[in-house]
Short mmCIF file of the C-alpha atoms (twelve columns), coordinates in Angstrom:
data_MODEL
# 
_entry.id   MODEL 
# 
loop_
_atom_site.group_PDB 
_atom_site.id 
_atom_site.type_symbol 
_atom_site.label_atom_id 
_atom_site.label_alt_id 
_atom_site.label_comp_id 
_atom_site.label_asym_id 
_atom_site.label_seq_id 
_atom_site.Cartn_x 
_atom_site.Cartn_y 
_atom_site.Cartn_z 
_atom_site.pdbx_PDB_model_num 
ATOM 1   C CA . MET A 1   -0.023  0.001  0.035   1 
ATOM 2   C CA . PRO A 2   2.805   2.508  0.159   1 
ATOM 3   C CA . LEU A 3   3.138   4.940  -2.741  1 
ATOM 4   C CA . VAL A 4   6.839   6.134  -2.853  1 
ATOM 5   C CA . ARG A 5   7.907   9.316  -4.636  1 
ATOM 6   C CA . ILE A 6   11.663  9.810  -4.850  1 
ATOM 7   C CA . SER A 7   13.139  13.129 -6.051  1 
ATOM 8   C CA . LEU A 8   16.772  13.743 -6.811  1 
ATOM 9   C CA . ARG A 9   19.101  15.849 -8.986  1 
ATOM 10  C CA . ALA A 10  19.242  14.950 -12.682 1 
ATOM 11  C CA . GLY A 11  22.215  12.964 -13.902 1 
ATOM 12  C CA . LYS A 12  22.197  9.860  -11.788 1 
ATOM 13  C CA . SER A 13  22.495  6.571  -13.642 1 
ATOM 14  C CA . GLU A 14  19.663  4.083  -14.089 1 
ATOM 15  C CA . ALA A 15  21.374  1.702  -11.680 1 
ATOM 16  C CA . TYR A 16  21.601  4.366  -9.104  1 
ATOM 17  C CA . ARG A 17  17.883  5.240  -9.400  1 
ATOM 18  C CA . GLN A 18  16.942  1.584  -9.251  1 
ATOM 19  C CA . ALA A 19  19.103  1.016  -6.180  1 
ATOM 20  C CA . VAL A 20  17.384  3.868  -4.338  1 
ATOM 21  C CA . GLY A 21  13.881  2.513  -5.200  1 
ATOM 22  C CA . GLU A 22  14.978  -1.024 -4.137  1 
ATOM 23  C CA . GLY A 23  16.401  0.212  -0.876  1 
ATOM 24  C CA . VAL A 24  13.216  2.020  0.122   1 
ATOM 25  C CA . TYR A 25  11.071  -0.937 -0.906  1 
ATOM 26  C CA . GLN A 26  13.258  -3.372 1.109   1 
ATOM 27  C CA . ALA A 27  13.096  -1.095 4.147   1 
ATOM 28  C CA . LEU A 28  9.299   -0.957 3.923   1 
ATOM 29  C CA . ARG A 29  9.122   -4.713 3.656   1 
ATOM 30  C CA . GLU A 30  11.253  -5.122 6.751   1 
ATOM 31  C CA . THR A 31  9.874   -2.431 9.023   1 
ATOM 32  C CA . PHE A 32  6.314   -1.874 7.855   1 
ATOM 33  C CA . ASN A 33  5.621   -5.545 6.828   1 
ATOM 34  C CA . VAL A 34  4.710   -4.479 3.336   1 
ATOM 35  C CA . PRO A 35  3.586   -7.535 1.265   1 
ATOM 36  C CA . ASP A 36  5.599   -8.934 -1.625  1 
ATOM 37  C CA . GLU A 37  4.704   -7.165 -4.935  1 
ATOM 38  C CA . ASP A 38  3.217   -4.130 -3.109  1 
ATOM 39  C CA . ARG A 39  5.674   -1.938 -4.905  1 
ATOM 40  C CA . PHE A 40  4.702   1.420  -6.369  1 
ATOM 41  C CA . VAL A 41  7.723   3.726  -6.756  1 
ATOM 42  C CA . VAL A 42  8.115   6.849  -8.833  1 
ATOM 43  C CA . VAL A 43  11.617  8.387  -9.316  1 
ATOM 44  C CA . SER A 44  11.747  11.960 -10.602 1 
ATOM 45  C CA . GLU A 45  14.954  13.760 -11.591 1 
ATOM 46  C CA . HIS A 46  15.234  17.587 -11.393 1 
ATOM 47  C CA . GLY A 47  17.654  20.182 -12.602 1 
ATOM 48  C CA . ALA A 48  19.368  22.419 -10.082 1 
ATOM 49  C CA . ALA A 49  16.821  25.207 -10.485 1 
ATOM 50  C CA . ASP A 50  13.972  22.787 -9.838  1 
ATOM 51  C CA . PHE A 51  15.544  21.022 -6.904  1 
ATOM 52  C CA . GLN A 52  15.837  23.620 -4.142  1 
ATOM 53  C CA . PHE A 53  16.798  22.781 -0.500  1 
ATOM 54  C CA . SER A 54  18.674  24.060 2.486   1 
ATOM 55  C CA . LYS A 55  22.219  22.687 2.735   1 
ATOM 56  C CA . THR A 56  22.259  23.297 6.476   1 
ATOM 57  C CA . TYR A 57  18.772  23.098 8.045   1 
ATOM 58  C CA . MET A 58  18.697  21.332 11.431  1 
ATOM 59  C CA . ASP A 59  22.545  21.444 11.337  1 
ATOM 60  C CA . ILE A 60  22.692  18.692 8.774   1 
ATOM 61  C CA . ALA A 61  25.261  19.197 6.009   1 
ATOM 62  C CA . ARG A 62  23.417  18.220 2.801   1 
ATOM 63  C CA . SER A 63  25.121  17.902 -0.590  1 
ATOM 64  C CA . ASP A 64  23.801  18.050 -4.136  1 
ATOM 65  C CA . ASP A 65  23.235  14.301 -3.854  1 
ATOM 66  C CA . LEU A 66  20.209  14.857 -1.550  1 
ATOM 67  C CA . VAL A 67  17.459  12.239 -2.064  1 
ATOM 68  C CA . ILE A 68  13.953  13.315 -1.056  1 
ATOM 69  C CA . ILE A 69  11.735  10.422 -0.251  1 
ATOM 70  C CA . GLN A 70  8.004   10.882 0.295   1 
ATOM 71  C CA . ILE A 71  5.969   7.914  1.201   1 
ATOM 72  C CA . THR A 72  2.161   7.767  1.438   1 
ATOM 73  C CA . VAL A 73  1.028   4.917  3.745   1 
ATOM 74  C CA . SER A 74  -2.020  3.804  5.654   1 
ATOM 75  C CA . ASN A 75  -2.130  5.432  9.174   1 
ATOM 76  C CA . THR A 76  -1.530  2.122  10.984  1 
ATOM 77  C CA . ARG A 77  2.115   2.356  12.132  1 
ATOM 78  C CA . ASN A 78  3.467   3.467  15.506  1 
ATOM 79  C CA . VAL A 79  6.359   5.798  16.223  1 
ATOM 80  C CA . ALA A 80  8.853   2.951  16.777  1 
ATOM 81  C CA . GLN A 81  8.009   1.479  13.368  1 
ATOM 82  C CA . LYS A 82  8.477   4.906  11.698  1 
ATOM 83  C CA . GLN A 83  11.814  5.415  13.382  1 
ATOM 84  C CA . ALA A 84  12.949  1.942  12.298  1 
ATOM 85  C CA . LEU A 85  11.892  2.732  8.743   1 
ATOM 86  C CA . TYR A 86  13.892  5.947  8.629   1 
ATOM 87  C CA . ALA A 87  16.995  4.281  10.019  1 
ATOM 88  C CA . ARG A 88  16.745  1.290  7.726   1 
ATOM 89  C CA . ILE A 89  16.262  3.388  4.598   1 
ATOM 90  C CA . ALA A 90  19.388  5.460  5.495   1 
ATOM 91  C CA . GLU A 91  21.320  2.242  6.151   1 
ATOM 92  C CA . LEU A 92  20.331  0.521  3.002   1 
ATOM 93  C CA . LEU A 93  20.894  3.599  0.763   1 
ATOM 94  C CA . ALA A 94  24.363  4.057  2.302   1 
ATOM 95  C CA . ARG A 95  25.183  0.528  1.356   1 
ATOM 96  C CA . GLU A 96  23.770  0.753  -2.138  1 
ATOM 97  C CA . PRO A 97  24.091  3.097  -4.053  1 
ATOM 98  C CA . GLY A 98  26.230  4.982  -1.508  1 
ATOM 99  C CA . VAL A 99  23.987  7.834  -0.341  1 
ATOM 100 C CA . ARG A 100 25.310  9.653  2.691   1 
ATOM 101 C CA . GLY A 101 22.883  9.626  5.677   1 
ATOM 102 C CA . GLU A 102 22.851  13.413 5.676   1 
ATOM 103 C CA . ASP A 103 21.463  13.253 2.171   1 
ATOM 104 C CA . VAL A 104 18.478  11.038 2.980   1 
ATOM 105 C CA . PHE A 105 15.330  13.221 3.563   1 
ATOM 106 C CA . ILE A 106 12.163  11.229 4.369   1 
ATOM 107 C CA . ASN A 107 8.613   12.450 4.718   1 
ATOM 108 C CA . LEU A 108 5.611   10.149 5.532   1 
ATOM 109 C CA . ILE A 109 2.065   11.068 4.585   1 
ATOM 110 C CA . GLU A 110 -0.478  9.014  6.425   1 
ATOM 111 C CA . VAL A 111 -4.018  8.399  5.089   1 
ATOM 112 C CA . ALA A 112 -6.950  6.382  6.087   1 
ATOM 113 C CA . LYS A 113 -7.266  2.915  4.541   1 
ATOM 114 C CA . GLU A 114 -10.380 3.900  2.488   1 
ATOM 115 C CA . ASN A 115 -8.237  6.420  0.581   1 
ATOM 116 C CA . TRP A 116 -6.705  3.694  -1.651  1 
ATOM 117 C CA . SER A 117 -7.834  2.190  -4.921  1 
ATOM 118 C CA . PHE A 118 -5.394  -0.173 -6.614  1 
ATOM 119 C CA . GLY A 119 -7.391  -0.564 -9.730  1 
ATOM 120 C CA . ASN A 120 -10.794 -1.232 -11.208 1 
ATOM 121 C CA . GLY A 121 -12.350 1.701  -9.338  1 
ATOM 122 C CA . ILE A 122 -12.571 -0.307 -6.151  1 
ATOM 123 C CA . ALA A 123 -11.546 0.723  -2.658  1 
ATOM 124 C CA . GLN A 124 -9.913  -2.700 -1.873  1 
ATOM 125 C CA . TYR A 125 -9.340  -1.940 1.848   1 
ATOM 126 C CA . VAL A 126 -12.953 -0.903 2.545   1 
# 
């Protein structure tokens, strides 16, 4: 049920973009118990003028390799699960494709279960 939107600066290889998507999906499977094949990931690349961010907000030194990850999920997870997700995403992305922890920005959007339709115009969770 997660919908993952990943934004990053243009110019990364296909393998890099695939690795970021795979790392986020793996972390969701491990920490949020996302089922197999529940994978909906959109990766968007942006030129410098269209990818604006603070390099120092919250005393975190970000580089031009910043990856912004926004995940829409059902509102069924507790704080500990969310913290585990953030840590696991950062860990996996550091391993492959080599994203620094400082460059992993994550935002969760929580919605009620009835706000999903996976196809055929049906609210499958209702």
